[in-house]
Protein backbone atom coordinates (compact mmCIF):
# COMPACT_ATOMS: atom_id res chain seq x y z
CA UNK A 1 0.00 0.00 0.00
CA UNK A 2 1.41 3.45 -0.93
CA UNK A 3 1.33 6.66 1.16
CA UNK A 4 -1.05 8.19 -1.40
CA UNK A 5 -3.55 5.37 -1.14
CA UNK A 6 -3.43 5.63 2.65
CA UNK A 7 -3.98 9.41 2.65
CA UNK A 8 -7.05 9.29 0.42
CA UNK A 9 -9.36 7.82 3.10
CA UNK A 10 -8.07 10.27 5.72
CA UNK A 11 -8.70 13.26 3.48
CA UNK A 12 -12.17 11.98 2.77
CA UNK A 13 -12.91 11.55 6.46
CA UNK A 14 -11.69 15.07 7.26
CA UNK A 15 -13.69 16.55 4.43
CA UNK A 16 -16.75 14.71 5.63
CA UNK A 17 -16.21 15.91 9.17
CA UNK A 18 -15.89 19.53 8.04
CA UNK A 19 -19.13 19.15 6.13
CA UNK A 20 -20.84 17.68 9.19
CA UNK A 21 -19.37 20.38 11.44
CA UNK A 22 -20.65 23.13 9.17
CA UNK A 23 -24.05 21.52 9.10
CA UNK A 24 -23.91 21.20 12.91
CA UNK A 25 -23.19 24.89 13.32
CA UNK A 26 -26.09 25.69 11.02
CA UNK A 27 -28.41 23.42 12.97
CA UNK A 28 -27.11 24.94 16.22
CA UNK A 29 -28.09 28.40 15.03
CA UNK A 30 -31.51 27.07 14.06
CA UNK A 31 -31.97 25.54 17.53
CA UNK A 32 -30.78 28.80 19.10
CA UNK A 33 -33.33 30.79 17.13
CA UNK A 34 -36.07 28.33 18.07
CA UNK A 35 -35.20 28.70 21.76
CA UNK A 36 -35.18 32.49 21.50
CA UNK A 37 -38.58 32.45 19.81
CA UNK A 38 -39.86 30.18 22.56
CA UNK A 39 -38.66 32.67 25.20
CA UNK A 40 -40.32 35.53 23.35
CA UNK A 41 -43.62 33.66 23.37
CA UNK A 42 -43.44 32.55 27.00
CA UNK A 43 -42.27 35.85 28.54
CA UNK A 44 -45.48 37.77 27.96
CA UNK A 45 -48.02 39.41 30.27
CA UNK A 46 -50.97 37.08 29.73
CA UNK A 47 -52.74 34.55 31.93
CA UNK A 48 -50.91 31.23 32.05
CA UNK A 49 -47.54 32.56 30.87
CA UNK A 50 -44.34 31.71 32.70
CA UNK A 51 -44.00 35.21 34.21
CA UNK A 52 -47.53 36.57 34.70
CA UNK A 53 -48.06 35.52 38.32
CA UNK A 54 -44.63 36.68 39.48
CA UNK A 55 -45.21 39.98 37.67
CA UNK A 56 -48.45 40.50 39.60
CA UNK A 57 -46.93 39.46 42.94
CA UNK A 58 -43.11 39.58 42.87
CA UNK A 59 -41.75 36.92 45.28
CA UNK A 60 -38.35 38.46 46.21
CA UNK A 61 -38.44 40.62 49.37
CA UNK A 62 -38.03 44.36 48.75
CA UNK A 63 -36.55 46.63 51.41
CA UNK A 64 -36.89 50.40 51.69
CA UNK A 65 -34.27 52.24 53.72
CA UNK A 66 -34.60 55.91 54.70
CA UNK A 67 -31.60 58.06 55.67
CA UNK A 68 -32.12 61.57 57.09
CA UNK A 69 -29.79 64.56 57.26
CA UNK A 70 -29.91 66.15 60.70
CA UNK A 71 -28.82 69.82 60.82
CA UNK A 72 -26.19 70.33 63.53
CA UNK A 73 -25.47 74.10 63.22
CA UNK A 74 -28.91 75.60 62.64
CA UNK A 75 -28.36 78.99 64.29
CA UNK A 76 -25.06 79.55 62.47
CA UNK A 77 -26.61 78.57 59.14
CA UNK A 78 -29.54 80.97 59.58
CA UNK A 79 -26.91 83.64 60.18
CA UNK A 80 -25.26 82.93 56.83
CA UNK A 81 -22.78 80.16 57.68
CA UNK A 82 -22.24 76.94 55.70
CA UNK A 83 -24.75 74.27 56.83
CA UNK A 84 -23.53 71.13 58.53
CA UNK A 85 -25.54 67.89 58.48
CA UNK A 86 -25.12 64.41 59.88
CA UNK A 87 -26.59 61.35 58.17
CA UNK A 88 -28.87 59.26 60.41
CA UNK A 89 -30.23 55.91 59.29
CA UNK A 90 -31.21 53.52 57.98
CA UNK A 91 -34.81 53.21 59.08
CA UNK A 92 -35.75 50.07 57.22
CA UNK A 93 -39.15 48.86 56.06
CA UNK A 94 -40.19 45.68 54.32
CA UNK A 95 -41.97 46.74 51.17
CA UNK A 96 -44.86 44.63 49.92
CA UNK A 97 -45.86 45.34 46.33
CA UNK A 98 -48.38 43.80 44.02
CA UNK A 99 -50.38 44.61 40.92
CA UNK A 100 -54.04 45.28 41.79
CA UNK A 101 -57.17 45.29 39.59
CA UNK A 102 -55.34 43.50 36.79
CA UNK A 103 -57.38 43.20 33.60
CA UNK A 104 -56.71 42.61 29.91
CA UNK A 105 -57.63 45.47 27.56
CA UNK A 106 -57.39 46.27 23.84
CA UNK A 107 -58.45 42.74 22.80
CA UNK A 108 -55.80 41.20 25.05
CA UNK A 109 -52.86 43.09 23.54
CA UNK A 110 -52.43 45.22 26.68
CA UNK A 111 -52.96 44.82 30.42
CA UNK A 112 -54.20 47.36 32.98
CA UNK A 113 -53.01 47.37 36.60
CA UNK A 114 -52.45 49.49 39.70
CA UNK A 115 -49.10 49.25 41.54
CA UNK A 116 -49.98 48.98 45.22
CA UNK A 117 -47.29 49.24 47.91
CA UNK A 118 -47.33 48.87 51.67
CA UNK A 119 -44.56 49.17 54.26
CA UNK A 120 -43.84 47.39 57.56
CA UNK A 121 -41.10 48.69 59.88
CA UNK A 122 -38.19 46.33 60.67
CA UNK A 123 -36.57 47.28 63.97
CA UNK A 124 -33.74 44.72 63.61
CA UNK A 125 -32.56 46.37 60.37
CA UNK A 126 -32.83 49.96 61.67
CA UNK A 127 -30.66 52.27 63.76
CA UNK A 128 -33.44 53.35 66.07
CA UNK A 129 -37.13 53.83 66.76
CA UNK A 130 -38.80 56.15 64.21
CA UNK A 131 -41.47 57.07 66.75
CA UNK A 132 -38.79 58.39 69.13
CA UNK A 133 -35.83 59.58 67.05
CA UNK A 134 -36.03 63.27 66.07
CA UNK A 135 -34.56 65.04 63.05
CA UNK A 136 -33.95 68.77 62.60
CA UNK A 137 -34.49 69.61 58.94
CA UNK A 138 -36.05 72.04 56.48
CA UNK A 139 -39.65 72.99 57.25
CA UNK A 140 -40.91 71.84 53.86
CA UNK A 141 -44.56 72.98 54.21
CA UNK A 142 -43.50 76.51 55.19
CA UNK A 143 -41.06 76.79 52.29
CA UNK A 144 -43.72 75.48 49.90
CA UNK A 145 -46.25 78.12 50.99
CA UNK A 146 -43.63 80.88 51.07
CA UNK A 147 -42.62 80.14 47.46
CA UNK A 148 -46.25 80.08 46.44
CA UNK A 149 -46.82 83.56 47.92
CA UNK A 150 -43.45 84.97 46.85
CA UNK A 151 -43.76 88.70 46.09
CA UNK A 152 -47.53 88.89 46.72
CA UNK A 153 -49.34 90.99 49.34
CA UNK A 154 -50.22 87.78 51.17
CA UNK A 155 -46.54 87.10 51.85
CA UNK A 156 -46.39 89.79 54.52
CA UNK A 157 -49.47 88.40 56.26
CA UNK A 158 -48.04 84.89 56.32
CA UNK A 159 -44.67 86.15 57.55
CA UNK A 160 -46.37 87.99 60.42
CA UNK A 161 -48.49 84.92 61.23
CA UNK A 162 -45.48 82.60 61.24
CA UNK A 163 -43.58 84.93 63.55
CA UNK A 164 -46.50 85.34 65.98
CA UNK A 165 -46.87 81.59 66.55
CA UNK A 166 -43.15 80.78 66.44
CA UNK A 167 -43.03 78.88 63.15
CA UNK A 168 -39.42 78.60 61.96
CA UNK A 169 -37.85 77.93 58.58
CA UNK A 170 -36.62 74.64 60.05
CA UNK A 171 -38.43 72.11 62.18
CA UNK A 172 -37.66 69.21 64.50
CA UNK A 173 -39.89 66.18 64.02
CA UNK A 174 -39.76 62.45 64.64
CA UNK A 175 -38.88 60.15 61.77
CA UNK A 176 -42.45 58.81 61.83
CA UNK A 177 -43.86 62.32 61.46
CA UNK A 178 -41.52 63.25 58.64
CA UNK A 179 -42.30 60.06 56.75
CA UNK A 180 -45.96 59.29 57.36
CA UNK A 181 -47.33 62.72 58.18
CA UNK A 182 -48.21 65.32 60.82
CA UNK A 183 -50.61 68.25 60.87
CA UNK A 184 -48.65 71.33 59.93
CA UNK A 185 -49.80 74.68 61.40
CA UNK A 186 -49.05 76.67 58.22
CA UNK A 187 -50.99 74.23 56.03
CA UNK A 188 -53.82 74.18 58.55
CA UNK A 189 -54.05 77.98 58.36
CA UNK A 190 -53.98 77.98 54.53
CA UNK A 191 -56.60 75.24 54.32
CA UNK A 192 -59.10 77.49 56.11
CA UNK A 193 -59.41 79.58 52.97
CA UNK A 194 -58.39 76.89 50.49
CA UNK A 195 -60.02 73.53 51.30
CA UNK A 196 -58.03 71.78 48.55
CA UNK A 197 -54.85 72.19 50.62
CA UNK A 198 -54.04 69.19 52.83
CA UNK A 199 -53.41 69.97 56.51
CA UNK A 200 -51.14 66.96 56.86
CA UNK A 201 -47.64 66.76 55.40
CA UNK A 202 -45.31 63.76 55.17
CA UNK A 203 -42.68 62.63 52.69
CA UNK A 204 -44.51 59.28 52.39
CA UNK A 205 -47.96 60.57 53.32
CA UNK A 206 -50.72 58.48 51.70
CA UNK A 207 -48.14 56.16 50.14
CA UNK A 208 -48.62 53.24 52.52
CA UNK A 209 -51.19 50.86 51.07
CA UNK A 210 -51.85 53.12 48.09
CA UNK A 211 -50.92 53.25 44.41
CA UNK A 212 -49.65 55.75 41.82
CA UNK A 213 -52.66 55.46 39.51
CA UNK A 214 -53.60 53.21 36.61
CA UNK A 215 -50.90 51.88 34.29
CA UNK A 216 -51.57 50.21 30.97
CA UNK A 217 -48.76 47.96 29.78
CA UNK A 218 -47.93 46.18 26.54
CA UNK A 219 -48.02 42.39 26.95
CA UNK A 220 -45.13 41.73 24.57
CA UNK A 221 -47.13 39.32 22.42
CA UNK A 222 -46.87 41.39 19.26
CA UNK A 223 -43.26 42.44 19.82
CA UNK A 224 -41.08 41.02 22.59
CA UNK A 225 -39.25 44.36 22.87
CA UNK A 226 -42.52 45.89 24.13
CA UNK A 227 -42.82 43.45 27.04
CA UNK A 228 -43.83 45.48 30.12
CA UNK A 229 -43.60 48.82 28.30
CA UNK A 230 -45.90 51.50 29.72
CA UNK A 231 -48.51 52.67 27.21
CA UNK A 232 -50.38 55.12 29.46
CA UNK A 233 -50.29 56.40 33.04
CA UNK A 234 -53.46 57.80 34.57
CA UNK A 235 -55.02 57.64 31.13
CA UNK A 236 -52.33 59.77 29.48
CA UNK A 237 -49.73 58.66 26.94
CA UNK A 238 -47.67 61.81 27.58
CA UNK A 239 -46.91 63.96 30.61
CA UNK A 240 -47.70 67.65 30.89
CA UNK A 241 -45.17 68.75 33.51
CA UNK A 242 -42.30 69.77 31.27
CA UNK A 243 -41.45 72.19 28.46
CA UNK A 244 -40.82 69.77 25.55
CA UNK A 245 -42.46 66.75 23.97
CA UNK A 246 -39.30 64.73 24.49
CA UNK A 247 -39.22 65.51 28.22
CA UNK A 248 -42.93 64.66 28.53
CA UNK A 249 -42.56 61.27 26.84
CA UNK A 250 -43.44 58.13 28.80
CA UNK A 251 -40.72 55.66 27.83
CA UNK A 252 -39.90 52.13 28.90
CA UNK A 253 -41.32 49.99 31.68
CA UNK A 254 -42.17 50.90 35.27
CA UNK A 255 -38.98 49.21 36.48
CA UNK A 256 -40.59 45.88 37.37
CA UNK A 257 -40.27 44.08 34.00
CA UNK A 258 -37.77 44.07 31.14
CA UNK A 259 -37.83 42.29 27.81
CA UNK A 260 -35.78 39.11 27.27
CA UNK A 261 -32.67 38.81 25.09
CA UNK A 262 -31.04 42.03 26.29
CA UNK A 263 -27.91 43.36 24.63
CA UNK A 264 -25.08 45.41 26.07
CA UNK A 265 -25.46 48.26 23.60
CA UNK A 266 -29.10 49.11 24.31
CA UNK A 267 -30.53 51.72 26.66
CA UNK A 268 -33.00 50.60 29.31
CA UNK A 269 -35.81 53.14 29.79
CA UNK A 270 -37.85 53.40 32.99
CA UNK A 271 -40.78 55.66 33.74
CA UNK A 272 -40.93 56.63 37.42
CA UNK A 273 -43.82 58.69 38.84
CA UNK A 274 -41.63 59.69 41.81
CA UNK A 275 -39.44 61.73 39.45
CA UNK A 276 -42.34 62.68 37.16
CA UNK A 277 -40.29 61.59 34.14
CA UNK A 278 -38.61 58.74 32.29
CA UNK A 279 -34.93 58.01 32.81
CA UNK A 280 -32.54 55.69 31.01
CA UNK A 281 -29.76 53.32 32.02
CA UNK A 282 -26.76 52.00 30.14
CA UNK A 283 -24.63 48.86 30.43
CA UNK A 284 -21.79 49.14 32.92
CA UNK A 285 -20.36 45.65 33.49
CA UNK A 286 -21.01 41.90 33.73
CA UNK A 287 -21.92 40.60 37.18
CA UNK A 288 -23.17 37.36 38.73
CA UNK A 289 -25.85 36.94 41.41
CA UNK A 290 -26.49 33.54 43.00
CA UNK A 291 -24.88 31.82 40.03
CA UNK A 292 -26.97 33.75 37.49
CA UNK A 293 -25.09 35.87 34.91
CA UNK A 294 -26.34 39.43 34.63
CA UNK A 295 -25.71 42.76 32.95
CA UNK A 296 -25.48 45.78 35.24
CA UNK A 297 -27.28 48.85 33.94
CA UNK A 298 -26.95 52.23 35.66
CA UNK A 299 -27.99 55.84 34.90
CA UNK A 300 -25.11 57.78 33.30
CA UNK A 301 -24.29 61.35 34.29
CA UNK A 302 -26.13 62.61 31.18
CA UNK A 303 -29.55 61.65 32.64
CA UNK A 304 -29.49 64.59 35.09
CA UNK A 305 -26.95 66.70 33.24
CA UNK A 306 -27.42 70.45 32.80
CA UNK A 307 -28.77 71.78 29.50
CA UNK A 308 -25.25 73.00 28.68
CA UNK A 309 -23.84 69.51 29.19
CA UNK A 310 -26.81 67.71 27.62
CA UNK A 311 -29.04 69.99 25.49
CA UNK A 312 -31.77 67.30 25.42
CA UNK A 313 -32.45 68.09 29.09
CA UNK A 314 -33.46 71.71 28.45
CA UNK A 315 -37.10 70.63 28.51
CA UNK A 316 -36.76 69.75 32.21
CA UNK A 317 -36.03 73.37 33.13
CA UNK A 318 -39.06 74.74 35.00
CA UNK A 319 -38.20 78.11 33.44
CA UNK A 320 -35.03 79.60 31.91
CA UNK A 321 -34.31 81.15 35.32
CA UNK A 322 -34.90 77.87 37.16
CA UNK A 323 -32.55 75.59 35.27
CA UNK A 324 -30.31 73.84 37.77
CA UNK A 325 -26.87 72.36 37.20
CA UNK A 326 -25.79 68.80 36.54
CA UNK A 327 -27.05 66.15 38.94
CA UNK A 328 -30.31 67.90 39.93
CA UNK A 329 -33.93 67.85 38.78
CA UNK A 330 -36.44 70.36 40.10
CA UNK A 331 -39.72 68.44 40.38
CA UNK A 332 -41.91 71.31 41.59
CA UNK A 333 -44.23 71.03 38.53
CA UNK A 334 -45.53 67.72 39.86
CA UNK A 335 -45.24 68.62 43.56
CA UNK A 336 -47.83 71.42 43.62
CA UNK A 337 -45.16 74.07 43.23
CA UNK A 338 -43.10 73.06 46.26
CA UNK A 339 -39.36 73.77 45.74
CA UNK A 340 -38.45 70.07 45.78
CA UNK A 341 -35.25 69.01 44.00
CA UNK A 342 -34.36 65.40 43.24
CA UNK A 343 -30.82 64.05 42.99
CA UNK A 344 -28.83 60.94 43.68
CA UNK A 345 -27.72 60.50 47.34
CA UNK A 346 -25.02 62.87 48.56
CA UNK A 347 -25.22 64.56 45.12
CA UNK A 348 -23.59 61.59 43.41
CA UNK A 349 -22.89 62.48 39.72
CA UNK A 350 -23.70 66.15 40.47
CA UNK A 351 -21.55 69.26 40.09
CA UNK A 352 -18.97 69.62 42.85
CA UNK A 353 -20.46 72.94 43.97
CA UNK A 354 -23.51 71.18 45.41
CA UNK A 355 -21.34 68.76 47.38
CA UNK A 356 -19.03 71.46 48.75
CA UNK A 357 -21.97 73.69 49.77
CA UNK A 358 -23.02 71.22 52.51
CA UNK A 359 -20.67 70.00 55.21
CA UNK A 360 -21.32 66.26 55.58
CA UNK A 361 -21.78 65.31 51.92
CA UNK A 362 -19.58 62.42 50.77
CA UNK A 363 -20.73 60.87 47.47
CA UNK A 364 -19.56 57.29 46.98
CA UNK A 365 -20.42 55.23 43.94
CA UNK A 366 -20.69 51.99 45.93
CA UNK A 367 -23.27 53.36 48.36
CA UNK A 368 -25.10 55.96 46.28
CA UNK A 369 -25.33 54.54 42.76
CA UNK A 370 -28.64 53.36 41.30
CA UNK A 371 -28.33 50.12 39.30
CA UNK A 372 -30.20 47.15 37.85
CA UNK A 373 -28.67 43.69 37.44
CA UNK A 374 -30.64 41.92 34.71
CA UNK A 375 -30.22 38.41 33.35
CA UNK A 376 -29.83 39.07 29.61
CA UNK A 377 -31.57 35.89 28.45
CA UNK A 378 -34.79 36.28 30.43
CA UNK A 379 -34.75 39.99 31.40
CA UNK A 380 -35.35 38.96 35.02
CA UNK A 381 -34.17 41.35 37.75
CA UNK A 382 -31.67 39.47 39.92
CA UNK A 383 -30.57 42.48 42.00
CA UNK A 384 -31.41 46.17 42.09
CA UNK A 385 -30.85 49.32 44.12
CA UNK A 386 -32.93 52.43 43.46
CA UNK A 387 -31.44 55.40 45.31
CA UNK A 388 -32.79 58.93 45.29
CA UNK A 389 -32.43 62.02 47.45
CA UNK A 390 -35.04 64.65 48.35
CA UNK A 391 -33.72 68.21 48.60
CA UNK A 392 -35.32 71.62 49.09
CA UNK A 393 -34.16 74.70 47.23
CA UNK A 394 -33.89 77.49 49.80
CA UNK A 395 -32.97 81.12 49.12
CA UNK A 396 -34.10 84.65 49.81
CA UNK A 397 -37.89 84.93 49.44
CA UNK A 398 -39.30 88.41 49.02
CA UNK A 399 -41.81 89.27 51.72
CA UNK A 400 -40.15 87.02 54.34
CA UNK A 401 -37.46 88.87 56.34
CA UNK A 402 -36.18 85.68 57.99
CA UNK A 403 -34.69 84.58 54.67
CA UNK A 404 -32.61 87.72 54.00
CA UNK A 405 -29.34 86.21 55.28
CA UNK A 406 -29.70 82.93 53.41
CA UNK A 407 -27.63 81.99 50.39
CA UNK A 408 -29.23 79.89 47.65
CA UNK A 409 -28.70 76.31 48.75
CA UNK A 410 -29.95 72.92 47.58
CA UNK A 411 -30.56 71.52 51.05
CA UNK A 412 -30.62 67.70 51.52
CA UNK A 413 -33.50 66.34 53.60
CA UNK A 414 -33.29 62.58 53.21
CA UNK A 415 -32.47 59.83 50.72
CA UNK A 416 -33.98 56.41 50.18
CA UNK A 417 -32.54 53.09 49.09
CA UNK A 418 -35.05 50.63 47.62
CA UNK A 419 -33.30 47.27 47.19
CA UNK A 420 -34.09 43.73 46.09
CA UNK A 421 -32.14 40.51 45.52
CA UNK A 422 -33.68 37.51 43.82
CA UNK A 423 -34.82 34.86 46.31
CA UNK A 424 -33.39 31.33 46.25
CA UNK A 425 -36.53 29.67 44.84
CA UNK A 426 -36.77 32.16 41.97
CA UNK A 427 -33.02 31.87 41.33
CA UNK A 428 -33.33 28.09 41.05
CA UNK A 429 -36.11 28.45 38.47
CA UNK A 430 -34.07 30.92 36.42
CA UNK A 431 -31.01 28.66 36.56
CA UNK A 432 -33.10 25.71 35.37
CA UNK A 433 -34.49 27.73 32.48
CA UNK A 434 -31.00 28.92 31.50
CA UNK A 435 -29.69 25.33 31.63
CA UNK A 436 -32.47 24.12 29.34
CA UNK A 437 -31.84 27.00 26.96
CA UNK A 438 -28.10 26.25 26.88
CA UNK A 439 -28.62 22.52 26.25
CA UNK A 440 -31.16 23.08 23.50
CA UNK A 441 -29.06 25.72 21.78
CA UNK A 442 -25.81 23.74 22.04
CA UNK A 443 -27.12 20.22 21.40
CA UNK A 444 -25.92 20.12 17.75
CA UNK A 445 -22.51 21.41 18.86
CA UNK A 446 -22.33 18.59 21.41
CA UNK A 447 -22.97 16.09 18.61
CA UNK A 448 -20.27 17.74 16.48
CA UNK A 449 -17.90 17.56 19.45
CA UNK A 450 -18.51 13.84 19.87
CA UNK A 451 -17.94 13.42 16.15
CA UNK A 452 -14.61 15.23 16.46
CA UNK A 453 -13.53 12.86 19.21
CA UNK A 454 -14.50 9.84 17.10
CA UNK A 455 -12.62 11.30 14.12
CA UNK A 456 -9.49 11.78 16.22
CA UNK A 457 -9.67 8.16 17.42
CA UNK A 458 -10.18 6.94 13.85
CA UNK A 459 -7.18 8.91 12.55
CA UNK A 460 -4.99 7.61 15.38
CA UNK A 461 -5.98 4.03 14.56
CA UNK A 462 -5.32 4.71 10.86
CA UNK A 463 -1.85 6.10 11.58
CA UNK A 464 -1.09 3.20 13.90
CA UNK A 465 -2.09 0.66 11.21
CA UNK A 466 -0.03 2.54 8.58
CA UNK A 467 3.07 2.44 10.76
CA UNK A 468 2.60 -1.28 11.40
CA UNK A 469 2.39 -2.09 7.66
CA UNK A 470 5.42 0.10 6.90
CA UNK A 471 7.41 -1.79 9.53
CA UNK A 472 6.53 -5.14 7.92
CA UNK A 473 7.59 -3.88 4.48
CA UNK A 474 10.96 -2.84 5.89
CA UNK A 475 11.55 -6.40 7.27
CA UNK A 476 10.43 -8.44 4.19
CA UNK A 477 10.66 -7.87 0.39
CA UNK A 478 9.92 -9.80 -2.74
CA UNK A 479 12.83 -10.96 -5.05
CA UNK A 480 13.30 -13.63 -7.73
CA UNK A 481 15.12 -16.89 -6.83
CA UNK A 482 17.69 -16.31 -9.54
CA UNK A 483 18.54 -13.68 -12.05
CA UNK A 484 16.41 -15.56 -14.52
CA UNK A 485 12.94 -16.47 -13.52
CA UNK A 486 12.51 -20.20 -13.17
CA UNK A 487 9.77 -22.08 -14.82
CA UNK A 488 7.83 -24.94 -13.40
CA UNK A 489 6.75 -27.27 -16.15
CA UNK A 490 3.51 -27.96 -14.38
CA UNK A 491 2.73 -24.72 -12.55
CA UNK A 492 4.40 -22.14 -14.77
CA UNK A 493 6.53 -19.27 -13.61
CA UNK A 494 6.81 -18.74 -9.84
CA UNK A 495 8.48 -16.30 -7.52
CA UNK A 496 10.32 -17.51 -4.45
CA UNK A 497 10.51 -15.54 -1.20
CA UNK A 498 14.01 -14.97 0.10
CA UNK A 499 15.32 -12.56 2.67
CA UNK A 500 16.53 -9.30 1.12
CA UNK A 501 20.29 -9.26 0.88
CA UNK A 502 22.33 -6.50 2.45
CA UNK A 503 23.90 -4.47 -0.38
CA UNK A 504 27.22 -4.34 1.46
CA UNK A 505 27.59 -8.11 1.66
Coordinates of N, CA and C in Angstrom, one line a residue, residues 71 73-84 169-170 356-358 394-396 401-409 411:
X71 N -29.6 68.6 60.8 CA -28.8 69.8 60.8 C -28.2 70.0 62.2
X73 N -25.9 72.7 62.9 CA -25.5 74.1 63.2 C -26.6 75.1 62.7
X74 N -27.8 74.9 63.2 CA -28.9 75.6 62.6 C -28.8 77.1 62.8
X75 N -28.4 77.6 64.0 CA -28.4 79.0 64.3 C -27.3 79.7 63.4
X76 N -26.1 79.0 63.3 CA -25.1 79.5 62.5 C -25.5 79.6 61.0
X77 N -26.2 78.6 60.5 CA -26.6 78.6 59.1 C -27.6 79.7 58.9
X78 N -28.6 79.9 59.8 CA -29.5 81.0 59.6 C -28.9 82.3 59.6
X79 N -27.7 82.4 60.2 CA -26.9 83.6 60.2 C -26.0 83.8 59.0
X80 N -26.0 82.8 58.1 CA -25.3 82.9 56.8 C -24.1 82.0 56.7
X81 N -23.9 81.1 57.7 CA -22.8 80.2 57.7 C -23.1 78.9 56.8
X82 N -22.1 78.2 56.5 CA -22.2 76.9 55.7 C -23.0 75.9 56.6
X83 N -24.0 75.2 56.0 CA -24.7 74.3 56.8 C -23.9 73.0 57.0
X84 N -24.2 72.4 58.2 CA -23.5 71.1 58.5 C -24.6 70.1 58.9
X169 N -38.2 78.5 59.9 CA -37.9 77.9 58.6 C -37.4 76.5 58.6
X170 N -37.0 76.0 59.8 CA -36.6 74.6 60.0 C -37.5 74.1 61.1
X356 N -19.8 70.6 47.9 CA -19.0 71.5 48.7 C -19.9 72.5 49.5
X357 N -21.1 72.7 49.1 CA -22.0 73.7 49.8 C -22.5 73.2 51.1
X358 N -22.5 71.9 51.3 CA -23.0 71.2 52.5 C -21.9 70.4 53.2
X394 N -33.6 76.4 48.9 CA -33.9 77.5 49.8 C -33.1 78.7 49.4
X395 N -33.6 79.9 49.5 CA -33.0 81.1 49.1 C -33.8 82.3 49.7
X396 N -33.4 83.5 49.3 CA -34.1 84.7 49.8 C -35.5 84.7 49.1
X401 N -38.7 88.3 55.8 CA -37.5 88.9 56.3 C -36.5 87.8 56.9
X402 N -37.0 86.7 57.4 CA -36.2 85.7 58.0 C -35.2 85.1 57.0
X403 N -35.5 85.2 55.7 CA -34.7 84.6 54.7 C -33.6 85.5 54.1
X404 N -33.5 86.7 54.6 CA -32.6 87.7 54.0 C -31.1 87.4 54.1
X405 N -30.7 86.6 55.1 CA -29.3 86.2 55.3 C -29.0 84.9 54.6
X406 N -29.9 84.3 54.0 CA -29.7 82.9 53.4 C -29.1 83.0 52.0
X407 N -28.1 82.2 51.7 CA -27.6 82.0 50.4 C -28.4 80.9 49.7
X408 N -28.5 81.0 48.4 CA -29.2 79.9 47.6 C -28.5 78.6 47.9
X409 N -29.3 77.6 48.4 CA -28.7 76.3 48.7 C -29.7 75.2 48.4
X411 N -30.7 72.1 49.7 CA -30.6 71.5 51.0 C -31.1 70.1 51.1

